[in-house]
């Protein structure tokens, strides 16, 4: 019934032959010499949509059609060989297209190469940004922040983890490369050798993924396993981010360029992860407030111990101008200005 309905509708416009193989319906369609690929695909797309609607409404069966490009029989050489070659090329594309439909869980009942997701190259891609995201991803897994790792992996997968090709098989292969990066970044040579069987099983799970959901589940298992191997139960706990970031701020607070973005770049983590980790580790304030507090504290010392102007002190503690210091000072010192603070101190003396 499914074959006959589709075949009958197609044969109203084209000479066609359809057959079933491994629960898939394949069709070879003869197109007139003057018809372009766009015209043929647009017309066949309409036919397939009507057939899909008819079968779904009457039989409750949902079908998905993939329409290949137009493969014409070359006029030179043996006609039979050229016809077989054209059919083979169309079949190869059909196999590739069906892999994308299944792998990317496409919901549109009729697709073709130009309408598939993730198959177009974006111009002017930021290679340095992609490299940074890979490092951030590795750092997130190492810190056990799997939520952040998931976000970064999805972004990498969308943009291209290592290259522009976005077919499902390529995304899967690039995910395997990302897994290898995790392994070499977080495990010692001894651990890699010792856990060879387990790591092989994890890479096999990624390689066997047939759609995005399975791929996401496989890479998450790999992330959690690598984190567990890197942080065994008896391992010494890593120094909290609040301590490490605080130490970095202490050494660079006088730099006007110090910011959340520059700190995140230094530690090779995303800004959102830095903000969450800093608060989670018990610092009690945001990264920006911590920077301002350190600068204001230093300004208070200079106000007491030197005759420098507010502008000079602002520059010494990392502010671009006096106004920036005054604003931060008033906010953190209950409305008191640097000048008022200095005067109050002088009166006490």
Short mmCIF file of C-alpha atoms in Angstrom, two decimals:
data_model
loop_
_atom_site.label_atom_id
_atom_site.label_comp_id
_atom_site.label_asym_id
_atom_site.label_seq_id
_atom_site.Cartn_x
_atom_site.Cartn_y
_atom_site.Cartn_z
CA UNK A 1 0.00 0.00 0.00
CA UNK A 2 2.77 2.47 0.97
CA UNK A 3 4.73 1.67 -2.18
CA UNK A 4 1.72 1.77 -4.48
CA UNK A 5 0.46 5.13 -3.16
CA UNK A 6 3.87 6.81 -3.49
CA UNK A 7 4.57 5.18 -6.85
CA UNK A 8 1.17 6.10 -8.28
CA UNK A 9 1.52 9.75 -7.29
CA UNK A 10 5.05 10.00 -8.67
CA UNK A 11 4.09 8.26 -11.92
CA UNK A 12 1.47 10.91 -12.58
CA UNK A 13 4.41 13.19 -13.44
CA UNK A 14 7.44 10.95 -13.99
CA UNK A 15 8.51 7.56 -15.23
CA UNK A 16 9.66 5.85 -12.03
CA UNK A 17 10.70 2.54 -10.51
CA UNK A 18 10.41 1.93 -6.75
CA UNK A 19 11.63 -0.94 -4.58
CA UNK A 20 12.02 -1.80 -0.88
CA UNK A 21 15.33 -2.74 0.76
CA UNK A 22 15.91 -3.05 4.53
CA UNK A 23 12.61 -1.30 5.31
CA UNK A 24 13.56 1.62 3.08
CA UNK A 25 11.79 2.63 -0.09
CA UNK A 26 14.09 3.60 -2.97
CA UNK A 27 12.96 5.20 -6.20
CA UNK A 28 14.66 5.80 -9.55
CA UNK A 29 12.99 8.62 -11.45
CA UNK A 30 13.46 9.64 -15.08
CA UNK A 31 13.50 13.41 -15.62
CA UNK A 32 13.04 15.21 -18.94
CA UNK A 33 16.20 16.66 -20.50
CA UNK A 34 15.13 20.28 -20.12
CA UNK A 35 14.20 20.16 -16.42
CA UNK A 36 16.64 21.75 -13.96
CA UNK A 37 17.58 20.22 -10.61
CA UNK A 38 15.67 22.91 -8.69
CA UNK A 39 12.53 22.38 -10.80
CA UNK A 40 12.73 18.61 -10.38
CA UNK A 41 13.31 18.80 -6.61
CA UNK A 42 10.53 21.34 -6.06
CA UNK A 43 8.02 19.29 -8.05
CA UNK A 44 9.02 15.98 -6.46
CA UNK A 45 8.95 17.59 -3.01
CA UNK A 46 5.30 18.54 -3.54
CA UNK A 47 4.44 15.01 -4.69
CA UNK A 48 6.17 13.40 -1.69
CA UNK A 49 4.42 15.74 0.75
CA UNK A 50 1.03 14.79 -0.70
CA UNK A 51 1.91 11.09 -0.52
CA UNK A 52 3.15 11.43 3.09
CA UNK A 53 -0.03 13.24 4.16
CA UNK A 54 -2.27 10.66 2.46
CA UNK A 55 -0.44 7.67 4.04
CA UNK A 56 -0.24 9.27 7.50
CA UNK A 57 -3.92 10.25 7.61
CA UNK A 58 -5.27 6.95 6.28
CA UNK A 59 -2.78 4.39 7.55
CA UNK A 60 -1.23 6.15 10.55
CA UNK A 61 2.25 5.57 9.10
CA UNK A 62 4.75 8.42 9.18
CA UNK A 63 7.25 8.49 6.33
CA UNK A 64 10.29 10.63 5.63
CA UNK A 65 11.50 11.25 2.10
CA UNK A 66 14.99 12.30 1.06
CA UNK A 67 15.31 13.71 -2.47
CA UNK A 68 18.76 13.43 -4.05
CA UNK A 69 20.31 15.77 -6.56
CA UNK A 70 19.85 15.23 -10.29
CA UNK A 71 22.33 12.71 -11.73
CA UNK A 72 22.13 12.80 -15.53
CA UNK A 73 23.36 10.02 -17.80
CA UNK A 74 26.46 11.21 -19.64
CA UNK A 75 26.13 11.10 -23.45
CA UNK A 76 29.65 9.78 -24.05
CA UNK A 77 30.68 6.13 -23.62
CA UNK A 78 28.59 3.07 -22.91
CA UNK A 79 24.96 4.07 -22.20
CA UNK A 80 24.30 1.18 -19.81
CA UNK A 81 27.47 1.87 -17.81
CA UNK A 82 26.67 5.58 -17.62
CA UNK A 83 23.12 4.83 -16.47
CA UNK A 84 24.42 2.46 -13.79
CA UNK A 85 26.92 5.12 -12.65
CA UNK A 86 24.20 7.77 -12.36
CA UNK A 87 22.02 5.41 -10.32
CA UNK A 88 24.97 4.49 -8.09
CA UNK A 89 25.78 8.17 -7.44
CA UNK A 90 22.16 8.88 -6.54
CA UNK A 91 22.09 5.83 -4.25
CA UNK A 92 25.27 6.98 -2.47
CA UNK A 93 23.73 10.40 -1.82
CA UNK A 94 20.48 8.78 -0.68
CA UNK A 95 22.39 6.68 1.88
CA UNK A 96 24.24 9.78 3.08
CA UNK A 97 21.02 11.80 3.25
CA UNK A 98 19.17 9.15 5.24
CA UNK A 99 22.06 9.06 7.74
CA UNK A 100 21.65 12.82 8.25
CA UNK A 101 17.85 12.55 8.60
CA UNK A 102 18.23 9.88 11.31
CA UNK A 103 21.34 11.33 12.97
CA UNK A 104 20.04 14.90 13.24
CA UNK A 105 16.50 13.68 14.04
CA UNK A 106 14.98 15.72 11.20
CA UNK A 107 11.21 16.16 11.63
CA UNK A 108 10.37 17.57 8.19
CA UNK A 109 8.86 14.68 6.16
CA UNK A 110 10.66 15.78 2.97
CA UNK A 111 14.29 16.92 2.90
CA UNK A 112 17.19 17.31 0.48
CA UNK A 113 20.84 18.26 0.84
CA UNK A 114 20.26 22.05 0.86
CA UNK A 115 17.51 21.82 3.51
CA UNK A 116 19.34 19.53 5.94
CA UNK A 117 20.60 21.13 9.18
CA UNK A 118 24.30 21.80 9.83
CA UNK A 119 25.43 21.21 6.24
CA UNK A 120 26.41 24.73 5.21
CA UNK A 121 29.77 26.37 5.81
CA UNK A 122 29.70 29.74 7.55
CA UNK A 123 32.03 32.37 6.12
CA UNK A 124 34.55 34.22 8.27
CA UNK A 125 34.58 31.69 11.08
CA UNK A 126 36.56 32.65 14.18
CA UNK A 127 39.18 29.89 14.49
CA UNK A 128 40.66 31.33 17.70
CA UNK A 129 37.20 31.35 19.28
CA UNK A 130 36.68 27.70 18.44
CA UNK A 131 40.09 26.79 19.89
CA UNK A 132 39.28 28.73 23.08
CA UNK A 133 35.94 26.91 23.44
CA UNK A 134 37.71 23.55 23.17
CA UNK A 135 40.04 24.58 26.01
CA UNK A 136 37.08 25.84 28.04
CA UNK A 137 35.30 22.53 27.43
CA UNK A 138 38.31 20.54 28.65
CA UNK A 139 38.56 22.78 31.73
CA UNK A 140 34.84 22.38 32.52
CA UNK A 141 35.11 18.58 32.39
CA UNK A 142 38.23 18.71 34.57
CA UNK A 143 36.32 20.78 37.13
CA UNK A 144 33.32 18.43 37.05
CA UNK A 145 30.96 21.13 35.73
CA UNK A 146 29.09 18.90 33.30
CA UNK A 147 26.31 21.44 32.74
CA UNK A 148 28.86 23.93 31.43
CA UNK A 149 30.59 21.16 29.45
CA UNK A 150 27.27 20.28 27.79
CA UNK A 151 26.72 23.91 26.76
CA UNK A 152 30.21 24.20 25.31
CA UNK A 153 29.92 20.85 23.51
CA UNK A 154 26.62 21.88 21.91
CA UNK A 155 28.14 25.16 20.80
CA UNK A 156 31.20 23.39 19.40
CA UNK A 157 29.01 20.86 17.63
CA UNK A 158 26.96 23.63 16.06
CA UNK A 159 30.00 25.62 14.91
CA UNK A 160 32.20 22.67 13.97
CA UNK A 161 34.44 21.13 16.60
CA UNK A 162 37.54 20.98 14.40
CA UNK A 163 36.36 21.59 10.84
CA UNK A 164 33.46 22.99 8.84
CA UNK A 165 31.95 19.72 7.54
CA UNK A 166 28.73 19.14 9.44
CA UNK A 167 27.40 15.79 8.23
CA UNK A 168 26.39 13.55 11.12
CA UNK A 169 29.24 11.10 10.52
CA UNK A 170 31.67 14.05 10.57
CA UNK A 171 30.20 15.42 13.82
CA UNK A 172 30.54 11.96 15.34
CA UNK A 173 34.15 11.66 14.15
CA UNK A 174 34.98 15.12 15.51
CA UNK A 175 33.37 14.18 18.83
CA UNK A 176 35.74 11.21 18.97
CA UNK A 177 38.65 13.61 18.42
CA UNK A 178 37.32 15.78 21.26
CA UNK A 179 37.16 12.68 23.47
CA UNK A 180 40.82 11.97 22.68
CA UNK A 181 41.63 15.56 23.68
CA UNK A 182 39.90 14.98 27.03
CA UNK A 183 41.86 11.78 27.58
CA UNK A 184 45.27 13.26 26.80
CA UNK A 185 44.52 16.47 28.74
CA UNK A 186 43.33 14.87 31.98
CA UNK A 187 44.91 11.42 32.23
CA UNK A 188 48.53 10.41 32.64
CA UNK A 189 50.23 7.98 30.27
CA UNK A 190 50.06 5.36 33.03
CA UNK A 191 46.30 5.89 33.47
CA UNK A 192 45.69 5.71 29.72
CA UNK A 193 47.55 2.40 29.51
CA UNK A 194 45.90 1.05 32.66
CA UNK A 195 42.39 2.04 31.54
CA UNK A 196 42.82 1.14 27.87
CA UNK A 197 39.86 -1.26 27.83
CA UNK A 198 37.51 1.21 29.53
CA UNK A 199 38.57 4.09 27.26
CA UNK A 200 38.11 1.87 24.22
CA UNK A 201 34.58 1.08 25.38
CA UNK A 202 33.81 4.80 25.77
CA UNK A 203 35.12 5.65 22.30
CA UNK A 204 33.14 2.71 20.92
CA UNK A 205 29.98 4.14 22.49
CA UNK A 206 30.56 7.44 20.69
CA UNK A 207 31.28 5.67 17.42
CA UNK A 208 28.08 3.61 17.65
CA UNK A 209 25.83 6.66 18.21
CA UNK A 210 23.19 6.87 15.50
CA UNK A 211 21.60 10.19 16.39
CA UNK A 212 22.34 13.35 18.36
CA UNK A 213 20.66 12.07 21.52
CA UNK A 214 22.83 8.95 21.60
CA UNK A 215 25.91 11.05 20.81
CA UNK A 216 25.16 13.46 23.68
CA UNK A 217 24.66 10.55 26.10
CA UNK A 218 27.90 8.89 24.97
CA UNK A 219 30.05 12.00 25.39
CA UNK A 220 28.47 12.71 28.81
CA UNK A 221 29.40 9.17 29.96
CA UNK A 222 32.92 9.80 28.71
CA UNK A 223 33.14 13.14 30.55
CA UNK A 224 31.96 11.68 33.85
CA UNK A 225 34.29 8.69 33.57
CA UNK A 226 37.34 10.81 32.80
CA UNK A 227 36.51 13.13 35.70
CA UNK A 228 36.20 10.13 38.04
CA UNK A 229 39.55 8.77 36.84
CA UNK A 230 41.21 12.13 37.33
CA UNK A 231 39.65 12.65 40.78
CA UNK A 232 39.72 9.30 42.63
CA UNK A 233 38.16 9.21 46.11
CA UNK A 234 41.49 9.47 47.92
CA UNK A 235 42.87 12.28 45.77
CA UNK A 236 43.81 15.60 47.33
CA UNK A 237 41.07 18.12 46.62
CA UNK A 238 41.99 20.88 44.17
CA UNK A 239 42.42 24.41 45.45
CA UNK A 240 39.06 26.26 45.21
CA UNK A 241 38.59 28.67 42.31
CA UNK A 242 37.95 31.52 44.74
CA UNK A 243 41.49 31.09 46.11
CA UNK A 244 43.13 30.78 42.70
CA UNK A 245 41.22 33.70 41.21
CA UNK A 246 41.77 35.78 44.36
CA UNK A 247 45.50 35.21 44.08
CA UNK A 248 45.43 36.25 40.42
CA UNK A 249 43.47 39.43 41.24
CA UNK A 250 45.94 40.23 44.03
CA UNK A 251 48.76 40.15 41.49
CA UNK A 252 46.95 42.11 38.75
CA UNK A 253 44.41 44.44 40.39
CA UNK A 254 46.46 47.51 39.36
CA UNK A 255 46.07 46.55 35.67
CA UNK A 256 43.25 48.65 34.10
CA UNK A 257 42.55 45.77 31.70
CA UNK A 258 41.70 43.31 34.50
CA UNK A 259 38.13 42.08 34.04
CA UNK A 260 35.93 39.00 34.27
CA UNK A 261 36.69 38.33 30.60
CA UNK A 262 40.47 38.58 31.00
CA UNK A 263 40.44 36.35 34.10
CA UNK A 264 38.30 33.73 32.35
CA UNK A 265 40.69 33.77 29.40
CA UNK A 266 43.69 33.33 31.72
CA UNK A 267 42.15 30.25 33.36
CA UNK A 268 40.79 29.03 30.00
CA UNK A 269 37.21 28.78 31.23
CA UNK A 270 34.01 30.52 30.19
CA UNK A 271 32.88 33.68 31.96
CA UNK A 272 29.64 32.06 33.12
CA UNK A 273 31.54 29.15 34.67
CA UNK A 274 34.01 31.54 36.35
CA UNK A 275 31.18 33.51 37.96
CA UNK A 276 29.40 30.38 39.21
CA UNK A 277 32.56 28.68 40.48
CA UNK A 278 33.80 31.82 42.26
CA UNK A 279 30.57 32.22 44.22
CA UNK A 280 30.18 28.48 44.80
CA UNK A 281 33.64 28.25 46.38
CA UNK A 282 32.57 30.55 49.19
CA UNK A 283 33.98 33.93 48.18
CA UNK A 284 30.70 35.61 49.14
CA UNK A 285 30.81 38.19 46.35
CA UNK A 286 31.08 38.49 42.60
CA UNK A 287 34.38 38.62 40.73
CA UNK A 288 33.81 42.29 39.80
CA UNK A 289 33.07 43.25 43.41
CA UNK A 290 36.18 41.40 44.55
CA UNK A 291 38.30 43.43 42.09
CA UNK A 292 36.73 46.72 43.20
CA UNK A 293 37.14 45.84 46.88
CA UNK A 294 40.84 45.09 46.40
CA UNK A 295 41.37 48.37 44.52
CA UNK A 296 39.43 50.43 47.07
CA UNK A 297 41.32 48.85 49.98
CA UNK A 298 44.61 49.77 48.33
CA UNK A 299 43.32 53.29 47.61
CA UNK A 300 42.48 53.71 51.31
CA UNK A 301 46.07 52.86 52.23
CA UNK A 302 47.43 55.36 49.70
CA UNK A 303 45.01 58.05 50.87
CA UNK A 304 46.32 57.64 54.41
CA UNK A 305 50.00 57.30 53.65
CA UNK A 306 50.66 59.59 50.65
CA UNK A 307 49.88 63.08 49.34
CA UNK A 308 48.92 61.78 45.89
CA UNK A 309 45.82 63.20 44.25
CA UNK A 310 42.69 61.10 43.85
CA UNK A 311 43.44 60.88 40.13
CA UNK A 312 46.97 59.60 40.75
CA UNK A 313 45.72 57.05 43.27
CA UNK A 314 43.01 55.92 40.85
CA UNK A 315 45.66 55.22 38.21
CA UNK A 316 47.87 53.43 40.75
CA UNK A 317 45.13 50.97 41.76
CA UNK A 318 43.91 50.18 38.24
CA UNK A 319 41.16 52.70 37.47
CA UNK A 320 41.16 54.66 34.24
CA UNK A 321 40.16 57.92 35.90
CA UNK A 322 39.30 59.50 39.26
CA UNK A 323 35.54 59.26 38.67
CA UNK A 324 35.70 55.46 38.44
CA UNK A 325 37.48 55.29 41.80
CA UNK A 326 35.04 57.73 43.41
CA UNK A 327 32.03 55.67 42.25
CA UNK A 328 33.50 52.41 43.54
CA UNK A 329 34.62 54.05 46.79
CA UNK A 330 31.17 55.51 47.53
CA UNK A 331 29.45 52.19 46.76
CA UNK A 332 31.73 50.12 48.99
CA UNK A 333 32.30 52.68 51.78
CA UNK A 334 28.70 53.66 52.57
CA UNK A 335 28.65 56.80 50.44
CA UNK A 336 32.00 58.15 51.59
CA UNK A 337 34.21 59.75 48.91
CA UNK A 338 38.01 59.33 48.81
CA UNK A 339 38.47 63.01 49.76
CA UNK A 340 36.06 62.70 52.70
CA UNK A 341 37.83 59.53 53.83
CA UNK A 342 41.19 61.31 53.76
CA UNK A 343 39.78 64.33 55.67
CA UNK A 344 38.21 62.10 58.31
CA UNK A 345 41.51 60.37 58.84
CA UNK A 346 43.33 63.68 59.16
CA UNK A 347 40.84 64.90 61.82
CA UNK A 348 41.43 61.77 63.88
CA UNK A 349 45.13 62.49 63.81
#
